[in-house]
Amino acid sequence: MMQIFSRWPESQARFVRWVLLLGWLLLIVSLLFPVISLPEGMTPACADWMDSCTVHRQPGNRLFWGVVVPSGLMLIVLLSHELWRRICPLAFASQLFRALGRQRTRLGKGGKPEVVKVNADSWLGRHHIQLQWSLLISGLCLRLLLVNSSPIGLAVLLLLTLCAAVLVGWAYGGKAWCQYVCPMGPVQTVLTGPRGPLGSTAHIGSSKISQSMCRTIGDSGKEQSACVACQAPCLDIDAERHFWNNLAAKPGLEWAWYSYPGLVLAFFELMRRMVAGATDYSAHVGYLRNGLWAYDANLPQRALQPIEPWLPMPALVAVPIALSLAAAMSVVFFRWLESQMQKQYERLGRREAKALATSRCRLIASFLAINSFFWFVDPSQGALGSNGGQVIRSLVLTVSAIWIFRGWQRDQATYRRESTSESLRKQLQDLPELQQALDGRSLEELSPQEVFTLAKALPAVGQQQARNIYRGVIADMLRSGRLERASSLLQLQDLRQTLHLEDQDHHEAMRLLAEEEPNLLKLDARQRQINDLRQEAVTEAIEELLATAGLQVLDLASISEPLKQRLEQIRQSCGLAEENWQSTLAKFGPKGEQALTRLSQQVADWHQQAGLAALLKQQSEQIALLRPLLLAMQLRCAGLEALLIPKLQQANLEPLPSCVEPAGSLEEALDLLFSDPDPDTAGWVLLLERELFPERLARRLQNPRQGLASSAFLEIQLSGQSHQDAAEFPFLASSPLFSDLLPAGLVWVASQGHIHQWQPGEVVIEQGAVSDGVAVVLAGDGRLTGQGGSVVILGPGQTLGEMGVITGMSRSRTVLAGPEGLRAFQLPSDAFEELLHRSPQFSRDLLRQLAQRLTVATL
């Protein structure tokens, strides 16, 4: 049921759009050419008949204000925005020049003409909500003061609106009119909330054409997505993603959302006070509910009169002020309510309390605005009888109550988990033993929670398979714009826990994706989704073109001229950057060429990184701080090597060499590591450069890690502050016990303990003391007496007190600082246990030391 409008055939939708557009034009004509009727008992022969006849244009005004506008809003409230967005006559008219192939073009980066799109970073792209809401308030003022009861005024307004939609459709590609100019655009967002009552769950399911996305019909009769120019994620693609992504980031949306209830109440209150004949509130409400407010010939006459005797201000001035004031008061109230809800959620310990308070407060605002509007309005205009209006109000109240209840249960984390489950579902499809685990059900039948549970329970998912699945999920979500690179570590935390993966596995997946699909990580989520939509639309269009021409492969050198012209039309309208257009074309060219080119580039990248790793290994013998960075570079090489080996074997190419000579420069290596997905690796680069190459810092800080994740350690390094554990880093980096820890691991170790210095002969560990931690010798040595009076010397890289922590018993021996004293790094017992998990090297060295001591003790 939720996907009913997504499956509605485009041919039927087109027919309905033509009918509604024709109705719009007929309404304008009926307003411009009145129907004249004579009073009872009069004939045209009467000399004064022209003065006595009545011009009946009231039905046109009442039809539009009393039926069309409320019915459109009711359609959105009771069903969803999807149906209205597909049949709106203005949206249809705005696509006229696109259908004719006559839209405005300009030269793109490649010097070729392309249809002009609204740039999301332009003034219109950033401030369209303010523009649309200003037009809405201006329209309310015009209606109260002029066009509500002026047939000519309404006709001109409708005609100008239609022309504006066509003009905007010519000037900009896609649904620019609906997204950036039409005053009803933000209203639909407010009324829809996270999703309409029958809105599609676009983030769940495999449909390529979701919700009310623009569509076209190819020559073969197959439906294709056509909208490739709107701001993404837009209301037509995924309403709920649009809701969560714009919760705090969209300029003007909060003001529009919270001002809407105030505008609705103020409009009808002004209408009530400006009407004639009614003297009490109930009479005024009855006047509004009967639909008489939709046409009142006296309203324009009152434009220059005060609304109330005590307010000596003409309505022409008072109405805009009253509407603006009511909107501002509504915003103040809902902001206060949101702050109170946030404080309450924070006291309850709810995660993402700010986002939760904002989303729920907006639901309340929408619920009040919807029911306030229909409290005064009867779209049937009395056609359903005296109780018809009450039936409609009850229906709206019931549906909106269900809508707010459903939305109340949702939060951004739930949406993310559902969205992630769809990408995870794709990665699980080819796993062995899948059918046995599903017990007769199909993978598509599983709920998002069941998909996560399945991934956790499947025995076929080993560690490497889990990493591959995780990387596939990231790639799928990045391509569709459902994942922000900078916050992906946090967003996919649940998935890593399900697959038993660590943060380091995430960073490794990001490194490999940067090698496999370098363009994928260069754009932000909005740009990636736009590219994904455009490439999908272009792919469908080229597939349709090849099928019509009877071709299997697209060879640009041999295709006919008409086919080239059609291909050029697709390129102009698609809005793809030149490199993306060429890569899309390459998918239809001779197989293998693009893959071999990419493979050759990846092999060159591996040689570069392997040479830099050899260089870092050479220089790390003198510079201890380079050792964690050497490990980071080696991991990059190992990950890329694992990716290349099967590809090289499949292509019958030479394998990668087992040894590579040092190559490149230290500066190249640090530049590459500064852009590593792990922010602590980038922070370590800054730490090293501040310590050894301060002259490079200015250049480094001028090139921030655009779109990459950050961390507390990196932020401290970027700010130039001294880290509280800075003195410990060189010692930890030089210790063989921590040789397998990346910068993030060393930062963690340093944060858990501290360095302590003992003078020669001073007691380090006293026999019988509580075993509360472990010490790692950094310099000097510690000495204890073994069996038979032998002295055991514990030097740099060895541990003290570990047996007491492991067994839970008190200290068994007394340890004294050696003749040169002792410097050691002390770790509490709980951090020691975590370190055993984090560092296999630490665990191996510890076991080796314990075995050696046991041998000495038994001698």
mmCIF file of N, CA and C in Angstrom, residues 350-392:
data_model
loop_
_atom_site.group_PDB
_atom_site.id
_atom_site.type_symbol
_atom_site.label_atom_id
_atom_site.label_comp_id
_atom_site.label_asym_id
_atom_site.label_seq_id
_atom_site.Cartn_x
_atom_site.Cartn_y
_atom_site.Cartn_z
ATOM 1 N N ARG A 350 18.151 10.462 26.572
ATOM 2 C CA ARG A 350 17.863 10.048 25.193
ATOM 3 C C ARG A 350 18.998 10.472 24.277
ATOM 4 N N ARG A 351 19.373 9.582 23.369
ATOM 5 C CA ARG A 351 20.424 9.930 22.420
ATOM 6 C C ARG A 351 19.874 10.893 21.379
ATOM 7 N N GLU A 352 20.736 11.751 20.878
ATOM 8 C CA GLU A 352 20.364 12.757 19.885
ATOM 9 C C GLU A 352 19.147 13.547 20.345
ATOM 10 N N ALA A 353 19.220 14.054 21.584
ATOM 11 C CA ALA A 353 18.078 14.748 22.186
ATOM 12 C C ALA A 353 17.668 15.975 21.379
ATOM 13 N N LYS A 354 18.623 16.703 20.841
ATOM 14 C CA LYS A 354 18.320 17.908 20.071
ATOM 15 C C LYS A 354 17.513 17.560 18.819
ATOM 16 N N ALA A 355 17.990 16.579 18.051
ATOM 17 C CA ALA A 355 17.290 16.193 16.819
ATOM 18 C C ALA A 355 15.901 15.633 17.137
ATOM 19 N N LEU A 356 15.796 14.864 18.216
ATOM 20 C CA LEU A 356 14.512 14.275 18.577
ATOM 21 C C LEU A 356 13.512 15.353 18.967
ATOM 22 N N ALA A 357 13.974 16.340 19.750
ATOM 23 C CA ALA A 357 13.081 17.431 20.148
ATOM 24 C C ALA A 357 12.635 18.240 18.939
ATOM 25 N N THR A 358 13.546 18.499 18.021
ATOM 26 C CA THR A 358 13.208 19.270 16.823
ATOM 27 C C THR A 358 12.187 18.535 15.971
ATOM 28 N N SER A 359 12.426 17.246 15.734
ATOM 29 C CA SER A 359 11.511 16.492 14.866
ATOM 30 C C SER A 359 10.120 16.401 15.483
ATOM 31 N N ARG A 360 10.033 16.156 16.775
ATOM 32 C CA ARG A 360 8.721 16.011 17.405
ATOM 33 C C ARG A 360 8.004 17.347 17.526
ATOM 34 N N CYS A 361 8.756 18.408 17.757
ATOM 35 C CA CYS A 361 8.127 19.723 17.836
ATOM 36 C C CYS A 361 7.578 20.134 16.473
ATOM 37 N N ARG A 362 8.259 19.754 15.417
ATOM 38 C CA ARG A 362 7.758 20.060 14.072
ATOM 39 C C ARG A 362 6.512 19.239 13.749
ATOM 40 N N LEU A 363 6.467 18.025 14.254
ATOM 41 C CA LEU A 363 5.253 17.227 14.072
ATOM 42 C C LEU A 363 4.062 17.903 14.757
ATOM 43 N N ILE A 364 4.284 18.425 15.960
ATOM 44 C CA ILE A 364 3.207 19.113 16.683
ATOM 45 C C ILE A 364 2.753 20.342 15.906
ATOM 46 N N ALA A 365 3.714 21.106 15.377
ATOM 47 C CA ALA A 365 3.372 22.305 14.609
ATOM 48 C C ALA A 365 2.545 21.948 13.380
ATOM 49 N N SER A 366 2.934 20.887 12.679
ATOM 50 C CA SER A 366 2.189 20.463 11.492
ATOM 51 C C SER A 366 0.779 20.003 11.874
ATOM 52 N N PHE A 367 0.668 19.230 12.949
ATOM 53 C CA PHE A 367 -0.630 18.724 13.391
ATOM 54 C C PHE A 367 -1.581 19.875 13.722
ATOM 55 N N LEU A 368 -1.081 20.879 14.430
ATOM 56 C CA LEU A 368 -1.926 22.027 14.787
ATOM 57 C C LEU A 368 -2.305 22.838 13.559
ATOM 58 N N ALA A 369 -1.362 23.033 12.643
ATOM 59 C CA ALA A 369 -1.645 23.809 11.436
ATOM 60 C C ALA A 369 -2.693 23.113 10.566
ATOM 61 N N ILE A 370 -2.544 21.801 10.402
ATOM 62 C CA ILE A 370 -3.487 21.045 9.572
ATOM 63 C C ILE A 370 -4.898 21.143 10.109
ATOM 64 N N ASN A 371 -5.061 20.857 11.402
ATOM 65 C CA ASN A 371 -6.401 20.818 11.981
ATOM 66 C C ASN A 371 -6.990 22.211 12.184
ATOM 67 N N SER A 372 -6.132 23.218 12.374
ATOM 68 C CA SER A 372 -6.634 24.598 12.434
ATOM 69 C C SER A 372 -7.212 25.015 11.095
ATOM 70 N N PHE A 373 -6.527 24.627 10.018
ATOM 71 C CA PHE A 373 -7.005 24.992 8.683
ATOM 72 C C PHE A 373 -8.376 24.376 8.413
ATOM 73 N N PHE A 374 -8.497 23.065 8.657
ATOM 74 C CA PHE A 374 -9.756 22.398 8.331
ATOM 75 C C PHE A 374 -10.845 22.642 9.381
ATOM 76 N N TRP A 375 -10.520 23.279 10.495
ATOM 77 C CA TRP A 375 -11.547 23.716 11.446
ATOM 78 C C TRP A 375 -12.446 24.775 10.814
ATOM 79 N N PHE A 376 -11.840 25.571 9.920
ATOM 80 C CA PHE A 376 -12.582 26.657 9.287
ATOM 81 C C PHE A 376 -13.026 26.340 7.864
ATOM 82 N N VAL A 377 -12.580 25.230 7.289
ATOM 83 C CA VAL A 377 -12.752 25.009 5.850
ATOM 84 C C VAL A 377 -13.530 23.723 5.589
ATOM 85 N N ASP A 378 -14.423 23.796 4.626
ATOM 86 C CA ASP A 378 -15.151 22.631 4.145
ATOM 87 C C ASP A 378 -14.954 22.543 2.636
ATOM 88 N N PRO A 379 -14.032 21.680 2.162
ATOM 89 C CA PRO A 379 -13.778 21.610 0.712
ATOM 90 C C PRO A 379 -14.998 21.209 -0.103
ATOM 91 N N SER A 380 -15.974 20.572 0.536
ATOM 92 C CA SER A 380 -17.176 20.179 -0.204
ATOM 93 C C SER A 380 -18.116 21.347 -0.426
ATOM 94 N N GLN A 381 -17.874 22.503 0.258
ATOM 95 C CA GLN A 381 -18.717 23.695 0.122
ATOM 96 C C GLN A 381 -20.194 23.357 0.363
ATOM 97 N N GLY A 382 -20.445 22.485 1.335
ATOM 98 C CA GLY A 382 -21.812 22.146 1.700
ATOM 99 C C GLY A 382 -22.442 21.079 0.839
ATOM 100 N N ALA A 383 -21.711 20.543 -0.146
ATOM 101 C CA ALA A 383 -22.298 19.553 -1.055
ATOM 102 C C ALA A 383 -22.616 18.240 -0.348
ATOM 103 N N LEU A 384 -21.980 17.983 0.789
ATOM 104 C CA LEU A 384 -22.217 16.740 1.527
ATOM 105 C C LEU A 384 -23.257 16.907 2.625
ATOM 106 N N GLY A 385 -23.940 18.035 2.615
ATOM 107 C CA GLY A 385 -24.977 18.245 3.617
ATOM 108 C C GLY A 385 -24.460 19.016 4.815
ATOM 109 N N SER A 386 -25.335 19.211 5.786
ATOM 110 C CA SER A 386 -24.986 20.026 6.946
ATOM 111 C C SER A 386 -23.885 19.404 7.789
ATOM 112 N N ASN A 387 -23.755 18.083 7.753
ATOM 113 C CA ASN A 387 -22.723 17.413 8.552
ATOM 114 C C ASN A 387 -21.490 17.038 7.729
ATOM 115 N N GLY A 388 -21.471 17.421 6.457
ATOM 116 C CA GLY A 388 -20.347 17.055 5.601
ATOM 117 C C GLY A 388 -19.037 17.639 6.061
ATOM 118 N N GLY A 389 -19.078 18.908 6.480
ATOM 119 C CA GLY A 389 -17.864 19.548 6.953
ATOM 120 C C GLY A 389 -17.304 18.865 8.192
ATOM 121 N N GLN A 390 -18.217 18.459 9.091
ATOM 122 C CA GLN A 390 -17.766 17.792 10.319
ATOM 123 C C GLN A 390 -17.156 16.432 10.000
ATOM 124 N N VAL A 391 -17.707 15.746 9.016
ATOM 125 C CA VAL A 391 -17.136 14.460 8.600
ATOM 126 C C VAL A 391 -15.712 14.657 8.093
ATOM 127 N N ILE A 392 -15.498 15.686 7.282
ATOM 128 C CA ILE A 392 -14.163 15.961 6.740
ATOM 129 C C ILE A 392 -13.209 16.328 7.869
#
